[in-house]
mmCIF file of C-alpha atoms in Angstrom:
data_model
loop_
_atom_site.group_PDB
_atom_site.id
_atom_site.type_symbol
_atom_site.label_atom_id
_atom_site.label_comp_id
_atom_site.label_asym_id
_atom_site.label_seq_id
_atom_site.Cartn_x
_atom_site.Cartn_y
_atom_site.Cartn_z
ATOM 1 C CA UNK A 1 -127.748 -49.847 -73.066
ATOM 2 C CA UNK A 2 -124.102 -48.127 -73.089
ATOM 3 C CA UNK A 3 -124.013 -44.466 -72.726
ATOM 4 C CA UNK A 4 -121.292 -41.807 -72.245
ATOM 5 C CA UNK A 5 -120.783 -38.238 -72.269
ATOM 6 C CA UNK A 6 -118.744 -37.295 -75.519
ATOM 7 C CA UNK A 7 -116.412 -34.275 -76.230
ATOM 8 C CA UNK A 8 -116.913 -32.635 -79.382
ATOM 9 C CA UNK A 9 -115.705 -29.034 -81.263
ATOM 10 C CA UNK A 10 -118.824 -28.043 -79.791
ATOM 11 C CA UNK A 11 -118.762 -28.526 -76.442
ATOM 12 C CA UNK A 12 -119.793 -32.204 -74.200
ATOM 13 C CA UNK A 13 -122.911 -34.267 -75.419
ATOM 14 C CA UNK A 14 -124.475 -37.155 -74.131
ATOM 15 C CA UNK A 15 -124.957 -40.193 -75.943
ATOM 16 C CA UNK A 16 -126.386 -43.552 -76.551
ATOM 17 C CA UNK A 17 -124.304 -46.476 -78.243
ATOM 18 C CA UNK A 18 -126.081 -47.374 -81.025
ATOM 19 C CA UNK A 19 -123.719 -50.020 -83.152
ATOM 20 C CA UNK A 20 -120.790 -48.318 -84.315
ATOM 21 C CA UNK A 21 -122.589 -44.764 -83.612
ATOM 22 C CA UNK A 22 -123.620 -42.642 -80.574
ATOM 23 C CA UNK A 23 -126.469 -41.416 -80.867
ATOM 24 C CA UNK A 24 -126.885 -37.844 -79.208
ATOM 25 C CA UNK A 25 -129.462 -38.008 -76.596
ATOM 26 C CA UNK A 26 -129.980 -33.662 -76.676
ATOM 27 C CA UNK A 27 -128.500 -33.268 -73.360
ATOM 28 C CA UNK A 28 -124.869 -32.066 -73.304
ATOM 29 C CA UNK A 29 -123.861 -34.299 -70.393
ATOM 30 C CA UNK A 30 -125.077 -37.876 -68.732
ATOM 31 C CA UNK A 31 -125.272 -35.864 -65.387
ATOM 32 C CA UNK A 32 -128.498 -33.770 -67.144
ATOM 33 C CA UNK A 33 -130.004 -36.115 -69.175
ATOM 34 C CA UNK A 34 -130.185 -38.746 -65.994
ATOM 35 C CA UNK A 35 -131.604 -35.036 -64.094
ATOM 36 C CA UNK A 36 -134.335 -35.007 -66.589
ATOM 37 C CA UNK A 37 -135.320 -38.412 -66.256
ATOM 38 C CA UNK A 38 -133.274 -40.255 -68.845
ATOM 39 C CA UNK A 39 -135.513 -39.181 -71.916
ATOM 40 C CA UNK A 40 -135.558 -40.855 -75.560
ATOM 41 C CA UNK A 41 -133.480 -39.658 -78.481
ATOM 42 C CA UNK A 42 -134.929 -36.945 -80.519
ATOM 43 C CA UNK A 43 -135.930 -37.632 -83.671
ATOM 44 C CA UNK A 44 -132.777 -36.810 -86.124
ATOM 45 C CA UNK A 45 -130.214 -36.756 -83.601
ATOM 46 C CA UNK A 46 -126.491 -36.416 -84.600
ATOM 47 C CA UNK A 47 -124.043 -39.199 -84.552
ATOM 48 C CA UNK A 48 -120.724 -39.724 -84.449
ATOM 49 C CA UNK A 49 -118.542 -42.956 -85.033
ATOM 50 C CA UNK A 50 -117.462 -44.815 -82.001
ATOM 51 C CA UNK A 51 -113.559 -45.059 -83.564
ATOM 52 C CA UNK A 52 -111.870 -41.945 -82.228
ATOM 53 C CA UNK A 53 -114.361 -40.799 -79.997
ATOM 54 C CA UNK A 54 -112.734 -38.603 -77.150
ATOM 55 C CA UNK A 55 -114.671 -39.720 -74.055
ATOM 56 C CA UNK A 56 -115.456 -37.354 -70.939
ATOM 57 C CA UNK A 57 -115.558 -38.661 -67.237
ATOM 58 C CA UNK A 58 -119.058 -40.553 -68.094
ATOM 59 C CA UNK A 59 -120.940 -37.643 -65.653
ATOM 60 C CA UNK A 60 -118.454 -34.708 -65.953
ATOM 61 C CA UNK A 61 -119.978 -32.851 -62.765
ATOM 62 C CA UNK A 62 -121.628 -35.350 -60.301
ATOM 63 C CA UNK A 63 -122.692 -33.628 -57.225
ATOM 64 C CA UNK A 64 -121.243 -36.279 -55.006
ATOM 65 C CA UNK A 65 -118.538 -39.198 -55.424
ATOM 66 C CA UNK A 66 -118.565 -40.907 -52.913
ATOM 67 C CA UNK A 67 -115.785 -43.721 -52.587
ATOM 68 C CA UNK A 68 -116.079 -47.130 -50.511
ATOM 69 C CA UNK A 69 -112.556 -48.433 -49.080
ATOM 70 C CA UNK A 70 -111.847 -52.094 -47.640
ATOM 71 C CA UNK A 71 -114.804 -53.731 -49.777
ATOM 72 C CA UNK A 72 -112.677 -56.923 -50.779
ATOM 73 C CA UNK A 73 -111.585 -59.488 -48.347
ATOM 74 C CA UNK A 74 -108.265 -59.918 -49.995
ATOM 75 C CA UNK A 75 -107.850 -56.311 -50.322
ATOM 76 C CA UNK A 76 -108.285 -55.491 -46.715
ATOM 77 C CA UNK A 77 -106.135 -58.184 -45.599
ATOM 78 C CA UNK A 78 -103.031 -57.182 -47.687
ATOM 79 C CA UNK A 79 -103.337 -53.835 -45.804
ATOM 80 C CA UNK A 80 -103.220 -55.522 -42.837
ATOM 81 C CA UNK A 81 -106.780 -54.815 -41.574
ATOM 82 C CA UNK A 82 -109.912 -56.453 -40.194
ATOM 83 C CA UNK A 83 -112.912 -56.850 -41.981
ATOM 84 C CA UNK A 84 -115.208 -53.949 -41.462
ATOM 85 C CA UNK A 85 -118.721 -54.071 -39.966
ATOM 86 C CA UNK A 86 -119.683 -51.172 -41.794
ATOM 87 C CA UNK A 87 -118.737 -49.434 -45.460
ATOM 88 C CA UNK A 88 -115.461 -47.215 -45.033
ATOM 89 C CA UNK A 89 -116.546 -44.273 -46.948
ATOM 90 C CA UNK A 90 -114.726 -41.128 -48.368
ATOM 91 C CA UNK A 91 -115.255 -38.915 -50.898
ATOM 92 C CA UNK A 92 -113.709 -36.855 -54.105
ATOM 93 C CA UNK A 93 -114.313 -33.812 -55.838
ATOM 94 C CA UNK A 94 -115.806 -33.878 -59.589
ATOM 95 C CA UNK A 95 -112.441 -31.860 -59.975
ATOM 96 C CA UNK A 96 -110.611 -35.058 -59.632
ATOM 97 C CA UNK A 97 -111.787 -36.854 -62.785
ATOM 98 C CA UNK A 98 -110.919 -37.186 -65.979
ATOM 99 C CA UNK A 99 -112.171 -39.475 -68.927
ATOM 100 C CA UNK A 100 -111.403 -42.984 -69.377
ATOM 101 C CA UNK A 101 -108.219 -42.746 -71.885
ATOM 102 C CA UNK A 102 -106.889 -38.883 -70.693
ATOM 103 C CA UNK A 103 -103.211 -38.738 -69.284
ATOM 104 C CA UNK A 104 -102.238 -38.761 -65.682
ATOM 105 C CA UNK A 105 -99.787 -35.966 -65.070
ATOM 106 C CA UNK A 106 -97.782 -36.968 -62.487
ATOM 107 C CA UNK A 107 -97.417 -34.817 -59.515
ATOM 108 C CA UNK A 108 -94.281 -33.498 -58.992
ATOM 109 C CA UNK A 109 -95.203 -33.858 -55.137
ATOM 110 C CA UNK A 110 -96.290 -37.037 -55.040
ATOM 111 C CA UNK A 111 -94.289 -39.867 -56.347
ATOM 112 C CA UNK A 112 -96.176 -42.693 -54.871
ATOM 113 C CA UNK A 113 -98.540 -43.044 -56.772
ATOM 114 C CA UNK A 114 -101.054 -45.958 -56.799
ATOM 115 C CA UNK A 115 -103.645 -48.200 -59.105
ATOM 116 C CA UNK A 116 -106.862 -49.126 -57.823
ATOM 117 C CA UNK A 117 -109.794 -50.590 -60.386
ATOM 118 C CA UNK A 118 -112.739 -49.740 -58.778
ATOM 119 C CA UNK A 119 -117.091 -50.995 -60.251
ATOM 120 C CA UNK A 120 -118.788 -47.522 -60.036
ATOM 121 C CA UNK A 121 -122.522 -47.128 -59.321
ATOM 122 C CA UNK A 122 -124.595 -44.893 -61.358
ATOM 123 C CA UNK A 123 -127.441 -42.860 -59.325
ATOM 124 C CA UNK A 124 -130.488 -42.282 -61.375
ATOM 125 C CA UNK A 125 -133.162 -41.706 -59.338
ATOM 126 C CA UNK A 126 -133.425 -38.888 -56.511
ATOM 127 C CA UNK A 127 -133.596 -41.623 -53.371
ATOM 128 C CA UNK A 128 -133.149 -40.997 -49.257
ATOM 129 C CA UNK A 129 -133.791 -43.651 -47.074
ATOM 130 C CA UNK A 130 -133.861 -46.292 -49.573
ATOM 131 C CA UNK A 131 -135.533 -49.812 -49.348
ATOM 132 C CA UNK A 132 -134.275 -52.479 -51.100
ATOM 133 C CA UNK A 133 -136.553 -51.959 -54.077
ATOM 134 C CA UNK A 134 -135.920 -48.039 -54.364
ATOM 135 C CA UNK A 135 -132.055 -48.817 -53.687
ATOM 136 C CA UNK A 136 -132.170 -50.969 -57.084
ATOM 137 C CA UNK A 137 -134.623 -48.568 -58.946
ATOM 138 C CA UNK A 138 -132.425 -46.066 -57.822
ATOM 139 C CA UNK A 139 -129.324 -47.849 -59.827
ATOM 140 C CA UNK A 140 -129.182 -46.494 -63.242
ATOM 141 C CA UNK A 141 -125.834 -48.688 -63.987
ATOM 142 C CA UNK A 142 -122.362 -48.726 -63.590
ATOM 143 C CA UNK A 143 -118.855 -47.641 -64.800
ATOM 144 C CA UNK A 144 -115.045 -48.247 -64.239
ATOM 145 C CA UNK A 145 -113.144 -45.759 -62.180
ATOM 146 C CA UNK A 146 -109.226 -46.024 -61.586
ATOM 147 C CA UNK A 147 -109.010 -44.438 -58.036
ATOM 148 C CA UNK A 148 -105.796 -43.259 -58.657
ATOM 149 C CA UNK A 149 -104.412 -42.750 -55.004
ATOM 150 C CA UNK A 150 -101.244 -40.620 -54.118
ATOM 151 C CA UNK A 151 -99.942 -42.940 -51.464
ATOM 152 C CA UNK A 152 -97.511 -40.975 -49.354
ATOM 153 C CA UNK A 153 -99.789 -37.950 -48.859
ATOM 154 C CA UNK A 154 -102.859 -40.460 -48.430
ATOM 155 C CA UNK A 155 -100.538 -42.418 -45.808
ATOM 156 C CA UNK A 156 -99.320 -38.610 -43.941
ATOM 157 C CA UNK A 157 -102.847 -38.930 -41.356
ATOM 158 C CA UNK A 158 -105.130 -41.275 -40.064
ATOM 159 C CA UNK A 159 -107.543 -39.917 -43.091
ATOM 160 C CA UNK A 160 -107.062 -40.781 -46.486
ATOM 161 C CA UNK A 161 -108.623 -37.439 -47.915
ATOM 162 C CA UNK A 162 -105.880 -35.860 -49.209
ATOM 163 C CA UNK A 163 -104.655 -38.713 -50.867
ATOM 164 C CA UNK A 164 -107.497 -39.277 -53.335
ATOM 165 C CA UNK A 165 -108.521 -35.892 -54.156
ATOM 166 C CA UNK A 166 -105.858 -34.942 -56.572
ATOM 167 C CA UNK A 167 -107.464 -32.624 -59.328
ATOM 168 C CA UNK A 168 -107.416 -34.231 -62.560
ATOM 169 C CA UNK A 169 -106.342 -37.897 -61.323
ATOM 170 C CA UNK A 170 -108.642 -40.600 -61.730
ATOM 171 C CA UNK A 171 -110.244 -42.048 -64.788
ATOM 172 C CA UNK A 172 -113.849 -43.002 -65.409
ATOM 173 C CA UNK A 173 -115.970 -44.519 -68.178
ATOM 174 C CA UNK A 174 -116.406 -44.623 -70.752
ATOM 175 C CA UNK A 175 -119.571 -46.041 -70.713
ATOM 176 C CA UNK A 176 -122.222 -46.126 -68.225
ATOM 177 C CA UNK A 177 -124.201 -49.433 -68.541
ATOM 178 C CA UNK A 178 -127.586 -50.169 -67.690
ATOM 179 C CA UNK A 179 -127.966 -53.038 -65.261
ATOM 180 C CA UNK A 180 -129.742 -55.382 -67.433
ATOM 181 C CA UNK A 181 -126.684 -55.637 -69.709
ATOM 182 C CA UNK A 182 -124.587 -56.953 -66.724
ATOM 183 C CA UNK A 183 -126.434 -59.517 -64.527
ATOM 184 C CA UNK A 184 -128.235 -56.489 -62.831
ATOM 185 C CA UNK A 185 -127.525 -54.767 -59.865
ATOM 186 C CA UNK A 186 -125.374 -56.711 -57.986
ATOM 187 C CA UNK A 187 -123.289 -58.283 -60.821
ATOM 188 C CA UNK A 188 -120.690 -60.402 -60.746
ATOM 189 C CA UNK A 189 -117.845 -59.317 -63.035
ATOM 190 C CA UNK A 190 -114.127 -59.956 -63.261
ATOM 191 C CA UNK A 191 -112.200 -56.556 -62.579
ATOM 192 C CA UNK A 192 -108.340 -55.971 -63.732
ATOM 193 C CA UNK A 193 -105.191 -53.978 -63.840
ATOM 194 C CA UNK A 194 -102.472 -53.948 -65.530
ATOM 195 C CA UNK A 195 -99.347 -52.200 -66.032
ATOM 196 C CA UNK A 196 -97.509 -51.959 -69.226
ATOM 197 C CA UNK A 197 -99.095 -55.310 -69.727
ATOM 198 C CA UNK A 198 -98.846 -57.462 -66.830
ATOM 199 C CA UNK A 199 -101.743 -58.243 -64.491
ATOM 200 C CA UNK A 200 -101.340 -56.329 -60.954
ATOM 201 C CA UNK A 201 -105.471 -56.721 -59.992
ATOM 202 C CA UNK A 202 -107.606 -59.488 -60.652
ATOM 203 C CA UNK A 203 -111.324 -60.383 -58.999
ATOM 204 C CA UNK A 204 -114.716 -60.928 -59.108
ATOM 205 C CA UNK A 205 -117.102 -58.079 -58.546
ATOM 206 C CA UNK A 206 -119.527 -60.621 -57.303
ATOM 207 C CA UNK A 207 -116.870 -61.194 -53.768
ATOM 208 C CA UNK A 208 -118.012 -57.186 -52.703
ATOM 209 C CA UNK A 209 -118.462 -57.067 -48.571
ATOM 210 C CA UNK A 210 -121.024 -54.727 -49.384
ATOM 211 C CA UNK A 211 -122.482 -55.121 -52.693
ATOM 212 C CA UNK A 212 -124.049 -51.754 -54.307
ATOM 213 C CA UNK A 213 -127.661 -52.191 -53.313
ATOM 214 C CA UNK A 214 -126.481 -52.031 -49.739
ATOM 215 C CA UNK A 215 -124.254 -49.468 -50.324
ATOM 216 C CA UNK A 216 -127.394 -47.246 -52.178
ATOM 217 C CA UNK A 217 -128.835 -48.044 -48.962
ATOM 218 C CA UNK A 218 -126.687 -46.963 -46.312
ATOM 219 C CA UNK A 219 -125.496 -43.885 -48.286
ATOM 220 C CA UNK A 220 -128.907 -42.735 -48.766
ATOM 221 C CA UNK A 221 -129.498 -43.264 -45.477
ATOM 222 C CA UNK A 222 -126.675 -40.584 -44.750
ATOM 223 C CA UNK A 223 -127.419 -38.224 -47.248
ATOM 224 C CA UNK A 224 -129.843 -37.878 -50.779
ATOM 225 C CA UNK A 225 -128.807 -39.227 -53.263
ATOM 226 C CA UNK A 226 -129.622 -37.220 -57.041
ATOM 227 C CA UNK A 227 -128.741 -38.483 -60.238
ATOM 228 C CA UNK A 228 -125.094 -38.652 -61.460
ATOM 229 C CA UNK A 229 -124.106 -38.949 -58.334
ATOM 230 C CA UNK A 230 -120.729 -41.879 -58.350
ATOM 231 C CA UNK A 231 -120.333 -44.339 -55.582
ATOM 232 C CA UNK A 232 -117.082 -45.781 -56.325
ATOM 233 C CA UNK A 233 -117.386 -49.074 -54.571
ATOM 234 C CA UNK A 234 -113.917 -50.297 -53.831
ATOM 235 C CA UNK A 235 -110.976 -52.060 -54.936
ATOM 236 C CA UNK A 236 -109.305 -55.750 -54.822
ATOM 237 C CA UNK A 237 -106.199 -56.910 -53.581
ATOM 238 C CA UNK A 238 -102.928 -56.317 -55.586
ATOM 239 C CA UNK A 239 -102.060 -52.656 -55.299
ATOM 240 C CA UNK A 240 -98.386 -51.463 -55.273
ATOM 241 C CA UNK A 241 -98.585 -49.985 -52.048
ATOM 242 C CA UNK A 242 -98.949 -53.485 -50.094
ATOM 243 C CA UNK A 243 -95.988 -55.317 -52.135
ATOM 244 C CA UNK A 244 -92.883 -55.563 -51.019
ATOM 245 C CA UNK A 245 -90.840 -53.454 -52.193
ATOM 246 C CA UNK A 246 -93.481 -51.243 -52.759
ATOM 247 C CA UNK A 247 -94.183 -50.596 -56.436
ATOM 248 C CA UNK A 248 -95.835 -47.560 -57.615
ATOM 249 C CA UNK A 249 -96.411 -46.184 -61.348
ATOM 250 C CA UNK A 250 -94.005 -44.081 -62.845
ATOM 251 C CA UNK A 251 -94.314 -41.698 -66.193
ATOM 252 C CA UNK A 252 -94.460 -43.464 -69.491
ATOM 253 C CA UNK A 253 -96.118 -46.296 -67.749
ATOM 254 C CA UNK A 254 -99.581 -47.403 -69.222
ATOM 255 C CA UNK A 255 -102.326 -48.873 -66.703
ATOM 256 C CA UNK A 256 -105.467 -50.421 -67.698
ATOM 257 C CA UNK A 257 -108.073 -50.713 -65.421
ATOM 258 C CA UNK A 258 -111.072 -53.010 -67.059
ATOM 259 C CA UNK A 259 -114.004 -54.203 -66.065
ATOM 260 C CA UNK A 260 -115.580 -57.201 -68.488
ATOM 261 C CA UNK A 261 -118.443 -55.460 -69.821
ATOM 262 C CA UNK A 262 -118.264 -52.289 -68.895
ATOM 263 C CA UNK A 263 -115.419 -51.232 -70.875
ATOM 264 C CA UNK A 264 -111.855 -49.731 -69.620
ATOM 265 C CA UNK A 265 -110.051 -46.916 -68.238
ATOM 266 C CA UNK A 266 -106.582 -46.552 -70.486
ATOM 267 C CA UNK A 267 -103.988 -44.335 -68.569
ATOM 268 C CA UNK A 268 -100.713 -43.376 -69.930
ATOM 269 C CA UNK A 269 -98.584 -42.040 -66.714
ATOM 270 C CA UNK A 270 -96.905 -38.887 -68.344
ATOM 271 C CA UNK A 271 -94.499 -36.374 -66.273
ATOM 272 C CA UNK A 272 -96.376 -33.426 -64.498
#
């Protein structure tokens, strides 16, 4: 099952792939229909065609994002780090997103500025404390972020915070998909990036440190999670920030963050 949270004249809706339809599923955003327990279609529901459809972030308001660094060997290693024992954890604002193919306005105060394809993990279920069989339960599916990162104010302290929070910065959707569409809940699928073409990312979902049942489970051990909640669970080596030179994306640029089957984030870099 695909779903997403469309904008229309009206206002946001969520919806349900259906073919070359979505399907509305009478709540106005995945964030509430998840909330109500992830109810059927009414009978009669609008559609709308899937060609030209103007995606929102997939949940528009999650409560909590919740971002995992250092979760790819290569990754970590290109930043010149050891492996961690433990998830590196951070978080964002639900001011930060925007949908899968919106603009990036650069910052005039940040230049640097940084791709990262990241699988996201969908919270469904209300779960604290979770065991490995309410951890997966607790997985309603996943998503593509771009965690966008603004490297020289990330890079200013010791904590990345202020790098990542940016409003209106990083991409997500445009579908969520359900788990049994993937390989289920700790899939292994190739994620990519590339700029105006080339390929700057490429890896295997299936090489996470922590894959997301373990990360349900040591997040919920920290703190409940609700549904639409985002746990953003990392990217792989080949950002611009550990090249040399250093290569970060400038306006008029296009960067495509993809995830096969899931779906892709489509960013045109445009001048703040």
């Amino acid at each position: 099952m695909k779903l997403a949270t469309l904008r229309t004249s009206s206002g946001t809706r969520a919806v349900r792939r259906d073919g070359d339809l979505l399907v509305d599923l009478g709540y106005a955003d995945l964030g509430a229909w998840l909330a109500a327990g992830s109810p059927a279609a009414p009978a009669g529901a609008t559609t709308w065609p899937v060609a030209g459809a103007d995606f929102a972030p997939v949940v528009p308001h999650p409560a909590k994002v919740i971002c995992v660094g250092h979760n790819y060997t290569n990754h970590i290693r290109e930043m010149g780090r050891e492996l961690p024992s433990y998830p590196t954890l951070f978080t964002k604002f639900a001011d930060s997103l925007i949908g899968a193919d919106d603009p990036l306005r650069a910052p005039a105060e940040a230049p640097d500025i940084d791709w990262e394809v990241e699988l996201v993990i969908v919270i469904g279920q209300e779960v604290r404390r979770a065991t490995e069989s309410q951890a997966e339960a607790a997985i309603a599916g996943f998503t593509v972020m771009n965690d966008i990162s603004m490297r020289d104010w990330q890079f200013r302290t010791v904590e990345w915070t202020q790098g990542k929070i940016w409003e209106a910065s990083t991409p997500v959707g445009p579908y969520l998909v359900s788990p049994d569409e993937v390989g289920g809940v700790r899939p292994a699928l190739r994620v990519s990036t590339t700029v105006d073409g080339e390929i700057v990312q490429s890896d295997d979902t299936g090489t996470l440190l922590f894959d997301p049942v373990t990360l349900v489970r040591y997040i919920s051990t920290i703190t409940t999670l609700r549904p639409g909640d985002l746990i953003a669970t990392g990217t792989p080596g080949g950002v611009g920030h550990a090249r040399d030179p250093k290569v970060y994306l400038r306006p008029g640029q296009t960067v495509v963050a993809a995830i096969d089957g899931l779906g892709a984030c489509t960013t045109l870099v445009e001048a703040g």
